[in-house]
Structure formats: structure tokens, C-alpha cells
């Protein structure tokens, strides 16, 4: 197995380790929850109708396998540009590691652009301007915050996460108060699964729902700024996945039983529409909360993309200036500026649904590579243990690891499920 110790350290300055478990979970929830449910619930409901919760459940299962792989690999290699480090360590290929890292950067950038378009829809409730102008303004402001400092950016993201979670709880509570029979109607989601086109609609919605779960992997890319990363990151990944899954299924169920799916699909602010239909109140409150949710996802994805570029440059795979850390803010300032520029260009030029699907497909490729990397590492370690039992005294890397560990069937299932969803 190839380790990372032969990689030259080109980081002229180190990042600050200031991110705690609570901050990391809020960061993960911020980019995950804000990225999906506030923006894409209408588009997913248009594809799957009453079966939309199944689509979100299917996406959660696929994501769970990959989350386990990321959790274990992050405890082995707690570094920036984690995906690239995982693949390079498993396959011994600098080129494959670089490709994986660049794919992760591309997905984060496109994701940030997607959420910028969604944020513009909610901001449009308060401000009359072209959506592209609003999206561009949001990108520039969030880029400035991302460059200012990791502690400040993650703290702000945590505050916005609490606000966005409160908005989802408000919708669920209003739904069950106004329609107390909603839970009893749960069996309806299984009705008609044998009808023509039912599963194609579910799988189409699952692709969008998968986008709603993207975000946890960003936590591995700020590993060099996390306290006790070998244990903190795996715990944060699993907590983020569980909390977001429960919230998504409840919110989706309320939404599809409150607003016709055609109306949800047409709305630029779908959850604000749900809130208005449930309570008869102005959509302003929910729209304001949704603005916090969406801009939170923008800043988190910008941070992730810039840290991957920083990590790849530090490993010698990209030009050295991308590893440059500002002495004042202690953030990778050149990498952040590059990310902001590309996000800005995409946000003002490309429709939201196309951006979301592109993000999903790119991340499915990244997840496939990461899961395959863990399979390769585990099989190599199993072979090493067999050799040890036959007389060798050299310990395998698995015997010296601490942190998360899962059976080899988990990354195998992760690889297979990601390929299946791509197909």
C-alpha cells in the first residue's frame, strides 16, 4: 500500500485547528440541508409525486454506504483534499488522485452555483432584481466571508444552520398540527409502485435527492482545521447523515400533502409556498429562513473547494500559489479567489436543475472512486494479515489504525450502489 509520507509538504503556513465536533456537525448540516431541501423539493416531487419520500430514502441508503467509507478513510488520512489522498493512497497513482480531487472541486463549485440560484429565488421575495444579479451578489459576499477566516466562517455557518433547521421544524410542526392525519397516510407512499413509470420517476427524483445529501464529504476537506480529526470527523459524518435523513423525509411528506406537485415544481421558493398554504401567513418568514439556509450552503462549498485545491497544491499536484495561506486570515486566499470566480460565472449563466444534476453525477463518480479505494485498502490489508499468520511479523496498516472501521461489504455496497445510480 502506498502512504502519503513521500509527498512533499509545500504549505508555507499551516491552517488553524479550531473546529470542534459541534461546529463540524453544524457545518455539515449547513451545507447538506441548505443545499437540497429548500431548493429542490419541488423538482423532486414533480418527478416522483407521493413516492418522493421513497426517493429520498433510496438516496439516503446509497449515501450511507459512502458515508461509512468517508468516515473510515478520514480517520486514516485526516488531511485536506481528502478524496484525492484516499484514492492516491489506495491505488498509488498521483494522476488518479489528482483527477479525483479536481472532480471534488468541480462538484463543490457547481453545487455552490446551484445553491446561489436557489438563494436568488428566495431573495426575490424581498428584492426586485434579475435572479442572475441576485445570485452574483450572493456569491461575492459569501466569497468574502470564506476568505476572512475559517473560525469566523464556520461559526457563522453554524448560526445559519440553527436558523435553517428551525425553519424545517416549523414546517413539520405546522404540517402535523394542521393535518393531524398526515402520519396515518404514510402507507400511501407505497401505493402504485407497480404502475408504469413509477420507478423511473422515483429514480429520477432520487438523483435530485442525492444532491440534497451532498455535503458531508466536505467535512473531510477541512480536516487540517479540526480538533482531533481522526475521531471527530467520522462522528460528525454519521451524525449529519442521520439528522438530515429524518428531517428530509418529514419535510417532504408534509410538502407533498400540502401543495400539488405541479405548484411545488413551478415555485421558486417551494418551502415558503408550503408554509403559506399550511398557516395562511406571509411567505416572508420562511423565505428569510431559506435565504440563511441557502447562503450557508454556498459558503460551505466554497470552503470545501478551496481546501481541496490547497491540499492538492500542498501535495505537489497543482501549482504552488494555490497552497498560499494569508498571514492575516490564515486561509488559502488564492485558492478561495479562484473558486469564487468560477462559482460566479456558473451562477449567473446556468439553470439550477442542470447545475444540480451535474453536481450529482460528478459526486457519484467521486464516491465510486473513494469506495473503491477503501475496498482496495481493505483487501490489501486482509492479504497482509494472511501473510502475517504464515510467519511474517510485520503488522499491517489496519492493525495500526485508530478511529472508524467498517466491514469490507460497506465500501463494496457503496461502489455498487453509486455505479447503479449513475447507470
CSV table of N, CA, C and O in Angstrom, one decimal, residues 45 278 282 284 336 346:
chain,number,residue,atom,x,y,z
A,45,UNK,N,-40.5,16.4,-6.2
A,45,UNK,CA,-41.9,16.0,-6.1
A,45,UNK,C,-42.5,15.9,-7.5
A,45,UNK,O,-43.4,15.1,-7.7
A,278,UNK,N,-50.1,26.1,4.6
A,278,UNK,CA,-50.4,25.5,5.9
A,278,UNK,C,-50.9,26.5,6.9
A,278,UNK,O,-51.9,26.2,7.6
A,282,UNK,N,-47.9,35.1,5.7
A,282,UNK,CA,-47.0,35.6,4.6
A,282,UNK,C,-45.8,34.6,4.4
A,282,UNK,O,-45.3,34.1,5.4
A,284,UNK,N,-42.9,35.5,3.9
A,284,UNK,CA,-41.7,36.3,4.2
A,284,UNK,C,-40.8,35.6,5.2
A,284,UNK,O,-39.6,35.5,5.1
A,336,UNK,N,-9.2,30.3,-2.7
A,336,UNK,CA,-10.5,30.8,-2.4
A,336,UNK,C,-11.0,31.8,-3.5
A,336,UNK,O,-12.1,31.7,-4.0
A,346,UNK,N,-20.7,30.5,-13.2
A,346,UNK,CA,-21.7,29.5,-13.4
A,346,UNK,C,-23.1,30.0,-12.8
A,346,UNK,O,-24.1,29.7,-13.4
